[in-house]
DNA sequence: ACCTGAACACCGTTCAAGT
DNA sequence: ACCTGAACACCGTTCAAGT
């Protein structure tokens, strides 16, 4: 990649991060190009689709989540690992409002730039779920797809102004449905002293 | 209302029902006006905001749900009533994809044309929840807002192609978190023979 | 009273023309 | 190789002009 092209690429990404954080995943691409000081065609050259841009924005977070899943698989008890990872996935998707809808759409669209990342995410979650199920710590009538859907639903609730303030509580309710033999209060972000 | 105005009103509503059912709550208002054979200003006159149009589309279903809640309060056991009503609320919101996001936004916006309907809905749900809680059939660490949020999340999952096929199962998972002392299999749409 | 549609300020997407 | 921005076909919203 030529030096000027690389600079444009990184500039667009940086501006997009700010704009998408403020206006959500449906932010105007024109606006991003304008603020980045590049032509609209340049944005499209580097990011042929909106999903490609979102994927670039989310990549770092996704990589972290994948690493964290691997780490948790050996470092924590199966149920703590699952809950902790789930919370992080939801927090990651919550960085940019509206992105969770794009992720759900990408699950069904093999050609989406977000598809691979989402499948990787689901696979990592499935492993943590299976491990918890094997030890009788998670309900056995659900699979990785269900887990991914529930995580997405919680991320979506975090995007909605009317439910965002209760996001933690809603998380604990759903977590208590996934995990077995655990009190709902076990899933609070700050555990009681 | 003049006869011609009334005819326009009803015509718009009928066309909107078809278009919104097919293209979701973000369907083009221009398109609806065009198909209804009226000027764009006429649509805006009758429905000053998109929410006003959605409210008109949903009113019948909302009224049914309110009536059903009242009926269930005397006709069914508290837990069956709650689960049955919840399923109907979700089905109602699922008639037009994307409408659940508008409903969530309306909860926070007193001036929204959907606000009153949503509050009514939440109140009806709260009564059914409280009744179940009083008999020890529903978890006591949640309120009507939580119930509304969980119902909205399930409706949203029903809108997503990747989770829609598992909507029933996801419903049973969340229902099992709300109700106490009930097996998840109790919440299937078609009970086992 | 009610209706119409042009006008305005925006989009996403493509692509010929430039360097 | 890469960039630009005009061009096209759409939006939502408003409002002067018509009947």
Short mmCIF file of C-alpha atoms (C1' of nucleotides) in Angstrom, two decimals:
data_model
loop_
_atom_site.label_atom_id
_atom_site.label_comp_id
_atom_site.label_asym_id
_atom_site.label_seq_id
_atom_site.Cartn_x
_atom_site.Cartn_y
_atom_site.Cartn_z
CA UNK A 1 0.00 0.00 0.00
CA UNK A 2 1.32 3.39 -0.94
CA UNK A 3 2.19 5.70 1.92
CA UNK A 4 -0.52 8.25 1.11
CA UNK A 5 -3.12 5.53 0.78
CA UNK A 6 -2.15 4.08 4.12
CA UNK A 7 -2.42 7.47 5.73
CA UNK A 8 -5.89 7.93 4.28
CA UNK A 9 -6.91 4.48 5.44
CA UNK A 10 -5.87 5.14 9.01
CA UNK A 11 -7.33 8.61 9.02
CA UNK A 12 -10.71 7.35 7.85
CA UNK A 13 -10.67 4.65 10.51
CA UNK A 14 -9.89 7.12 13.25
CA UNK A 15 -12.61 9.53 12.19
CA UNK A 16 -15.07 6.68 11.71
CA UNK A 17 -14.40 5.49 15.25
CA UNK A 18 -15.47 8.87 16.64
CA UNK A 19 -18.45 9.33 14.35
CA UNK A 20 -19.78 5.79 14.72
CA UNK A 21 -19.33 5.95 18.49
CA UNK A 22 -21.47 9.07 18.53
CA UNK A 23 -24.05 8.36 15.83
CA UNK A 24 -24.13 4.58 15.73
CA UNK A 25 -23.52 1.99 13.04
CA UNK A 26 -25.81 3.81 10.59
CA UNK A 27 -23.73 6.97 10.65
CA UNK A 28 -23.42 8.82 7.36
CA UNK A 29 -20.46 7.58 5.30
CA UNK A 30 -20.45 10.92 3.52
CA UNK A 31 -20.03 12.65 6.83
CA UNK A 32 -17.12 10.40 7.75
CA UNK A 33 -15.37 11.04 4.44
CA UNK A 34 -15.95 14.76 4.80
CA UNK A 35 -14.55 14.92 8.32
CA UNK A 36 -11.60 12.76 7.30
CA UNK A 37 -10.89 15.20 4.50
CA UNK A 38 -11.04 12.57 1.77
CA UNK A 39 -13.25 12.07 -1.23
CA UNK A 40 -16.20 9.76 -0.92
CA UNK A 41 -14.63 7.42 -3.46
CA UNK A 42 -11.57 7.02 -1.29
CA UNK A 43 -13.67 5.78 1.59
CA UNK A 44 -15.38 3.29 -0.70
CA UNK A 45 -12.03 2.16 -2.10
CA UNK A 46 -10.72 1.27 1.34
CA UNK A 47 -14.02 0.02 2.71
CA UNK A 48 -16.21 -1.28 -0.09
CA UNK A 49 -19.13 -1.84 2.25
CA UNK A 50 -20.32 -0.45 5.56
CA UNK A 51 -19.69 -3.88 7.08
CA UNK A 52 -16.04 -3.69 6.00
CA UNK A 53 -15.68 -0.43 7.88
CA UNK A 54 -17.40 -1.81 10.97
CA UNK A 55 -15.24 -4.92 10.82
CA UNK A 56 -12.12 -2.78 10.83
CA UNK A 57 -13.46 -0.80 13.78
CA UNK A 58 -14.30 -3.93 15.74
CA UNK A 59 -11.32 -6.10 14.82
CA UNK A 60 -9.15 -5.14 17.79
CA UNK A 61 -11.96 -5.83 20.24
CA UNK A 62 -12.80 -9.11 18.52
CA UNK A 63 -9.22 -10.28 18.69
CA UNK A 64 -9.12 -9.45 22.38
CA UNK A 65 -12.28 -11.44 22.97
CA UNK A 66 -10.88 -14.45 21.15
CA UNK A 67 -7.70 -14.31 23.21
CA UNK A 68 -9.69 -13.87 26.39
CA UNK A 69 -11.82 -16.92 25.61
CA UNK A 70 -8.70 -19.07 25.22
CA UNK A 71 -7.29 -17.72 28.45
CA UNK A 72 -10.49 -18.25 30.41
CA UNK A 73 -10.70 -21.81 29.24
CA UNK A 74 -7.78 -22.75 31.46
CA UNK A 75 -7.70 -19.99 34.03
CA UNK A 76 -11.25 -19.97 35.39
CA UNK A 77 -13.99 -22.30 36.46
CA UNK A 78 -16.31 -23.12 33.55
CA UNK A 79 -19.23 -21.10 34.83
CA UNK A 80 -17.24 -18.01 35.78
CA UNK A 81 -15.45 -18.17 32.45
CA UNK A 82 -18.71 -18.28 30.51
CA UNK A 83 -20.31 -15.42 32.40
CA UNK A 84 -17.23 -13.25 32.33
CA UNK A 85 -16.69 -13.75 28.63
CA UNK A 86 -20.34 -13.11 27.87
CA UNK A 87 -20.16 -9.83 29.70
CA UNK A 88 -17.13 -8.79 27.67
CA UNK A 89 -18.73 -9.71 24.35
CA UNK A 90 -21.75 -7.58 25.22
CA UNK A 91 -19.56 -4.68 26.33
CA UNK A 92 -17.59 -4.90 23.07
CA UNK A 93 -20.70 -4.80 20.89
CA UNK A 94 -21.98 -1.96 23.04
CA UNK A 95 -19.08 0.29 22.08
CA UNK A 96 -20.89 1.21 18.88
CA UNK A 97 -24.65 1.33 19.10
CA UNK A 98 -26.48 -0.53 16.37
CA UNK A 99 -23.53 -2.74 15.55
CA UNK A 100 -25.19 -5.78 17.04
CA UNK A 101 -27.88 -5.71 14.35
CA UNK A 102 -25.16 -5.74 11.71
CA UNK A 103 -23.53 -8.69 13.45
CA UNK A 104 -26.75 -10.65 13.50
CA UNK A 105 -27.31 -9.95 9.82
CA UNK A 106 -23.72 -10.98 9.10
CA UNK A 107 -24.28 -14.40 10.67
CA UNK A 108 -26.60 -15.23 7.80
CA UNK A 109 -24.59 -13.54 5.07
CA UNK A 110 -21.45 -15.46 4.17
CA UNK A 111 -20.25 -12.62 1.98
CA UNK A 112 -20.45 -10.00 4.73
CA UNK A 113 -17.14 -8.61 5.92
CA UNK A 114 -18.35 -9.22 9.45
CA UNK A 115 -19.26 -12.86 8.86
CA UNK A 116 -15.95 -14.49 9.76
CA UNK A 117 -15.50 -12.47 12.94
CA UNK A 118 -18.98 -13.31 14.12
CA UNK A 119 -18.57 -16.99 13.43
CA UNK A 120 -15.27 -16.96 15.33
CA UNK A 121 -17.02 -15.24 18.20
CA UNK A 122 -19.80 -17.78 18.23
CA UNK A 123 -17.34 -20.66 18.13
CA UNK A 124 -15.41 -19.28 21.09
CA UNK A 125 -18.65 -18.91 23.03
CA UNK A 126 -19.76 -22.40 22.08
CA UNK A 127 -16.57 -23.88 23.53
CA UNK A 128 -17.07 -22.09 26.84
CA UNK A 129 -20.71 -23.15 26.90
CA UNK A 130 -19.93 -26.79 26.09
CA UNK A 131 -17.32 -26.86 28.81
CA UNK A 132 -19.79 -25.55 31.37
CA UNK A 133 -22.43 -27.97 30.18
CA UNK A 134 -20.03 -30.91 30.52
CA UNK A 135 -19.64 -30.09 34.18
CA UNK A 136 -23.35 -29.66 34.70
CA UNK A 137 -22.99 -25.94 35.24
CA UNK A 138 -25.00 -24.75 32.24
CA UNK A 139 -28.36 -25.85 30.92
CA UNK A 140 -28.00 -28.52 28.26
CA UNK A 141 -30.97 -27.58 26.11
CA UNK A 142 -29.16 -24.74 24.38
CA UNK A 143 -26.28 -24.43 21.94
CA UNK A 144 -23.81 -21.82 20.71
CA UNK A 145 -26.38 -20.24 18.43
CA UNK A 146 -28.70 -19.68 21.35
CA UNK A 147 -25.87 -18.25 23.40
CA UNK A 148 -24.91 -15.88 20.61
CA UNK A 149 -28.53 -14.78 20.21
CA UNK A 150 -28.95 -14.12 23.93
CA UNK A 151 -25.73 -12.12 24.01
CA UNK A 152 -26.94 -10.13 21.00
CA UNK A 153 -30.29 -9.49 22.67
CA UNK A 154 -28.52 -8.17 25.77
CA UNK A 155 -26.28 -5.95 23.67
CA UNK A 156 -29.37 -4.65 21.90
CA UNK A 157 -31.04 -3.89 25.23
CA UNK A 158 -27.90 -1.95 26.14
CA UNK A 159 -28.41 0.16 23.01
CA UNK A 160 -31.96 1.11 23.98
CA UNK A 161 -32.22 4.17 26.22
CA UNK A 162 -35.17 2.72 28.11
CA UNK A 163 -33.41 -0.51 29.08
CA UNK A 164 -29.76 0.55 29.16
CA UNK A 165 -29.89 1.61 32.83
CA UNK A 166 -31.07 -1.88 33.75
CA UNK A 167 -28.68 -3.70 31.45
CA UNK A 168 -26.73 -5.23 34.32
CA UNK A 169 -29.84 -6.56 35.97
CA UNK A 170 -31.19 -7.97 32.74
CA UNK A 171 -27.84 -9.63 32.24
CA UNK A 172 -28.11 -11.32 35.61
CA UNK A 173 -31.62 -12.55 34.82
CA UNK A 174 -30.56 -14.15 31.56
CA UNK A 175 -27.30 -15.42 33.03
CA UNK A 176 -29.30 -17.17 35.71
CA UNK A 177 -31.27 -18.91 32.98
CA UNK A 178 -28.11 -20.16 31.27
CA UNK A 179 -26.22 -21.24 34.35
CA UNK A 180 -27.67 -23.84 36.67
CA UNK A 181 -27.50 -23.97 40.45
CA UNK A 182 -26.43 -20.36 40.77
CA UNK A 183 -28.21 -17.47 42.42
CA UNK A 184 -28.95 -14.48 40.20
CA UNK A 185 -26.96 -12.24 42.53
CA UNK A 186 -23.82 -14.16 41.58
CA UNK A 187 -23.76 -12.39 38.23
CA UNK A 188 -23.45 -8.84 39.41
CA UNK A 189 -20.58 -6.85 37.94
CA UNK A 190 -19.41 -5.73 41.36
CA UNK A 191 -19.82 -8.72 43.63
CA UNK A 192 -21.23 -7.88 47.07
CA UNK A 193 -18.55 -7.28 49.68
CA UNK B 1 -63.67 14.52 8.98
CA UNK B 2 -64.74 15.07 5.43
CA UNK B 3 -65.67 11.99 3.42
CA UNK B 4 -62.78 12.31 0.98
CA UNK B 5 -60.32 12.85 3.83
CA UNK B 6 -61.57 9.79 5.63
CA UNK B 7 -61.20 7.73 2.49
CA UNK B 8 -57.61 8.91 2.08
CA UNK B 9 -56.89 8.15 5.72
CA UNK B 10 -58.11 4.60 5.44
CA UNK B 11 -56.47 4.04 2.11
CA UNK B 12 -53.09 5.17 3.45
CA UNK B 13 -53.45 2.91 6.44
CA UNK B 14 -54.29 -0.08 4.30
CA UNK B 15 -51.36 0.48 1.97
CA UNK B 16 -49.04 1.19 4.91
CA UNK B 17 -50.01 -2.10 6.47
CA UNK B 18 -48.85 -3.98 3.40
CA UNK B 19 -45.69 -1.96 2.82
CA UNK B 20 -44.60 -1.94 6.47
CA UNK B 21 -45.28 -5.66 6.77
CA UNK B 22 -42.98 -6.24 3.84
CA UNK B 23 -40.27 -3.62 4.38
CA UNK B 24 -40.40 -3.02 8.10
CA UNK B 25 -40.99 0.01 10.28
CA UNK B 26 -38.44 2.07 8.32
CA UNK B 27 -40.33 1.71 5.06
CA UNK B 28 -40.33 4.74 2.78
CA UNK B 29 -43.20 7.09 3.54
CA UNK B 30 -42.91 8.43 0.02
CA UNK B 31 -43.42 4.94 -1.30
CA UNK B 32 -46.52 4.50 0.85
CA UNK B 33 -48.00 7.79 -0.33
CA UNK B 34 -47.22 6.91 -3.94
CA UNK B 35 -48.85 3.49 -3.72
CA UNK B 36 -51.84 4.95 -1.92
CA UNK B 37 -52.23 7.45 -4.75
CA UNK B 38 -52.07 10.48 -2.48
CA UNK B 39 -49.70 13.40 -2.23
CA UNK B 40 -46.92 13.21 0.31
CA UNK B 41 -48.44 16.13 2.19
CA UNK B 42 -51.67 14.19 2.66
CA UNK B 43 -49.83 11.39 4.38
CA UNK B 44 -48.13 13.90 6.68
CA UNK B 45 -51.43 15.61 7.39
CA UNK B 46 -53.02 12.42 8.62
CA UNK B 47 -49.89 11.02 10.26
CA UNK B 48 -47.60 13.86 11.33
CA UNK B 49 -44.87 11.44 12.37
CA UNK B 50 -43.82 7.92 11.51
CA UNK B 51 -44.76 6.91 15.06
CA UNK B 52 -48.29 8.16 14.49
CA UNK B 53 -48.59 5.88 11.47
CA UNK B 54 -47.16 2.92 13.36
CA UNK B 55 -49.48 3.60 16.27
CA UNK B 56 -52.46 3.50 13.93
CA UNK B 57 -51.22 0.23 12.44
CA UNK B 58 -50.70 -1.35 15.85
CA UNK B 59 -53.73 0.02 17.67
CA UNK B 60 -56.02 -2.91 16.97
CA UNK B 61 -53.44 -5.40 18.17
CA UNK B 62 -52.67 -3.33 21.23
CA UNK B 63 -56.32 -3.12 22.17
CA UNK B 64 -56.63 -6.88 21.82
CA UNK B 65 -53.64 -7.38 24.08
CA UNK B 66 -55.09 -5.11 26.74
CA UNK B 67 -58.37 -6.98 26.63
CA UNK B 68 -56.60 -10.30 26.75
CA UNK B 69 -54.60 -9.25 29.81
CA UNK B 70 -57.80 -8.40 31.65
CA UNK B 71 -59.35 -11.69 30.63
CA UNK B 72 -56.32 -13.76 31.63
CA UNK B 73 -56.25 -12.13 35.03
CA UNK B 74 -59.35 -14.04 36.04
CA UNK B 75 -59.43 -16.95 33.63
CA UNK B 76 -55.98 -18.49 34.03
CA UNK B 77 -53.45 -19.41 36.66
CA UNK B 78 -51.00 -16.54 37.26
CA UNK B 79 -48.05 -18.24 35.60
CA UNK B 80 -49.93 -19.49 32.56
CA UNK B 81 -51.48 -16.06 32.16
CA UNK B 82 -48.14 -14.32 32.23
CA UNK B 83 -46.48 -16.67 29.75
CA UNK B 84 -49.44 -16.70 27.39
CA UNK B 85 -49.75 -12.92 27.36
CA UNK B 86 -46.02 -12.48 26.88
CA UNK B 87 -46.14 -14.71 23.86
CA UNK B 88 -48.97 -12.67 22.37
CA UNK B 89 -47.19 -9.37 22.96
CA UNK B 90 -44.13 -10.67 21.16
CA UNK B 91 -46.22 -12.02 18.31
CA UNK B 92 -47.97 -8.65 17.97
CA UNK B 93 -44.74 -6.67 17.81
CA UNK B 94 -43.42 -9.27 15.36
CA UNK B 95 -46.11 -8.45 12.82
CA UNK B 96 -44.04 -5.51 11.61
CA UNK B 97 -40.30 -5.96 11.77
CA UNK B 98 -38.41 -3.13 13.39
CA UNK B 99 -41.43 -1.85 15.27
CA UNK B 100 -40.05 -3.03 18.58
CA UNK B 101 -37.19 -0.53 18.36
CA UNK B 102 -39.74 2.25 17.86
CA UNK B 103 -41.65 1.01 20.89
CA UNK B 104 -38.55 1.02 23.07
CA UNK B 105 -37.71 4.55 21.94
CA UNK B 106 -41.31 5.60 22.62
CA UNK B 107 -41.05 4.47 26.24
CA UNK B 108 -38.59 7.29 26.86
CA UNK B 109 -40.31 9.87 24.70
CA UNK B 110 -43.50 11.21 26.27
CA UNK B 111 -44.38 13.06 23.08
CA UNK B 112 -44.21 9.99 20.87
CA UNK B 113 -47.49 8.82 19.40
CA UNK B 114 -46.56 5.33 20.56
CA UNK B 115 -45.83 6.34 24.14
CA UNK B 116 -49.28 5.88 25.64
CA UNK B 117 -49.82 2.49 24.02
CA UNK B 118 -46.49 1.21 25.24
CA UNK B 119 -47.07 2.40 28.77
CA UNK B 120 -50.48 0.73 28.75
CA UNK B 121 -48.82 -2.45 27.55
CA UNK B 122 -46.22 -2.30 30.25
CA UNK B 123 -48.83 -1.68 32.92
CA UNK B 124 -50.86 -4.67 31.79
CA UNK B 125 -47.75 -6.82 31.90
CA UNK B 126 -46.79 -5.51 35.30
CA UNK B 127 -50.14 -6.55 36.72
CA UNK B 128 -49.75 -10.09 35.42
CA UNK B 129 -46.20 -10.23 36.73
CA UNK B 130 -47.13 -8.91 40.17
CA UNK B 131 -49.92 -11.43 40.41
CA UNK B 132 -47.55 -14.29 39.60
CA UNK B 133 -44.97 -12.94 42.04
CA UNK B 134 -47.55 -12.75 44.82
CA UNK B 135 -48.14 -16.46 44.47
CA UNK B 136 -44.44 -17.25 44.36
CA UNK B 137 -44.63 -18.26 40.70
CA UNK B 138 -42.35 -15.55 39.28
CA UNK B 139 -38.98 -14.28 40.44
CA UNK B 140 -39.32 -11.28 42.70
CA UNK B 141 -36.17 -9.43 41.70
CA UNK B 142 -37.69 -8.01 38.54
CA UNK B 143 -40.39 -5.47 37.73
CA UNK B 144 -42.62 -4.46 34.86
CA UNK B 145 -39.82 -2.55 33.14
CA UNK B 146 -37.66 -5.65 33.12
CA UNK B 147 -40.53 -7.71 31.77
CA UNK B 148 -41.17 -5.21 29.01
CA UNK B 149 -37.48 -5.17 28.13
CA UNK B 150 -37.25 -8.95 27.97
CA UNK B 151 -40.35 -9.11 25.79
CA UNK B 152 -38.83 -6.46 23.51
CA UNK B 153 -35.57 -8.40 23.31
CA UNK B 154 -37.45 -11.53 22.29
CA UNK B 155 -39.43 -9.62 19.67
CA UNK B 156 -36.15 -8.22 18.36
CA UNK B 157 -34.67 -11.71 18.14
CA UNK B 158 -37.74 -12.68 16.15
CA UNK B 159 -36.89 -9.90 13.68
CA UNK B 160 -33.36 -11.18 13.09
CA UNK B 161 -33.08 -13.82 10.37
CA UNK B 162 -30.35 -15.67 12.26
CA UNK B 163 -32.37 -16.10 15.44
CA UNK B 164 -35.94 -16.09 14.16
CA UNK B 165 -35.99 -19.88 13.59
CA UNK B 166 -35.08 -20.41 17.24
CA UNK B 167 -37.42 -17.74 18.60
CA UNK B 168 -39.64 -20.28 20.35
CA UNK B 169 -36.73 -21.93 22.10
CA UNK B 170 -35.25 -18.61 23.16
CA UNK B 171 -38.66 -17.70 24.51
CA UNK B 172 -38.71 -20.84 26.64
CA UNK B 173 -35.23 -20.09 27.99
CA UNK B 174 -36.16 -16.59 29.09
CA UNK B 175 -39.58 -17.68 30.31
CA UNK B 176 -37.86 -20.22 32.53
CA UNK B 177 -35.82 -17.41 34.03
CA UNK B 178 -38.93 -15.38 34.82
CA UNK B 179 -41.08 -18.18 36.16
CA UNK B 180 -39.93 -20.21 39.13
CA UNK B 181 -40.35 -23.92 39.71
CA UNK B 182 -41.23 -24.63 36.12
CA UNK B 183 -39.40 -26.76 33.58
CA UNK B 184 -38.36 -25.00 30.42
CA UNK B 185 -40.34 -27.48 28.36
CA UNK B 186 -43.52 -26.10 29.92
CA UNK B 187 -43.25 -23.04 27.72
CA UNK B 188 -43.44 -24.64 24.34
CA UNK B 189 -46.06 -23.29 21.96
CA UNK B 190 -47.35 -26.76 21.16
CA UNK B 191 -47.34 -28.65 24.44
CA UNK B 192 -46.11 -32.24 24.14
CA UNK B 193 -48.90 -34.72 23.71
"C1'" DA C 1 -60.94 21.90 4.66
"C1'" DC C 2 -58.26 19.41 2.34
"C1'" DC C 3 -54.90 18.07 -1.25
"C1'" DT C 4 -50.74 18.42 -4.25
"C1'" DG C 5 -46.12 18.32 -5.47
"C1'" DA C 6 -42.10 21.22 -5.90
"C1'" DA C 7 -38.25 22.59 -3.05
"C1'" DC C 8 -34.63 21.77 0.22
"C1'" DA C 9 -31.18 19.31 2.45
"C1'" DC C 10 -29.78 15.22 3.05
"C1'" DC C 11 -28.48 9.95 1.87
"C1'" DG C 12 -25.71 5.53 -0.60
"C1'" DT C 13 -23.38 4.15 -4.62
"C1'" DT C 14 -20.97 4.44 -8.97
"C1'" DC C 15 -17.61 5.97 -12.13
"C1'" DA C 16 -15.31 9.14 -15.53
"C1'" DA C 17 -11.75 12.21 -15.08
"C1'" DG C 18 -7.76 13.59 -13.03
"C1'" DT C 19 -2.70 13.16 -10.60
"C1'" DA D 1 -2.06 3.41 -8.00
"C1'" DC D 2 -4.68 6.22 -6.05
"C1'" DC D 3 -7.85 10.14 -5.41
"C1'" DT D 4 -11.78 13.32 -6.41
"C1'" DG D 5 -16.32 14.81 -6.77
"C1'" DA D 6 -20.14 15.10 -9.97
"C1'" DA D 7 -24.08 12.32 -11.21
"C1'" DC D 8 -27.95 9.44 -10.22
"C1'" DA D 9 -31.66 7.75 -7.71
"C1'" DC D 10 -33.33 7.79 -3.67
"C1'" DC D 11 -34.85 9.73 1.30
"C1'" DG D 12 -37.72 12.92 5.17
"C1'" DT D 13 -39.86 17.20 5.87
"C1'" DT D 14 -41.97 21.61 4.84
"C1'" DC D 15 -45.03 24.72 2.70
"C1'" DA D 16 -46.88 27.78 -1.06
"C1'" DA D 17 -50.28 27.14 -4.30
"C1'" DG D 18 -54.30 25.14 -5.69
"C1'" DT D 19 -59.53 23.07 -5.33
#
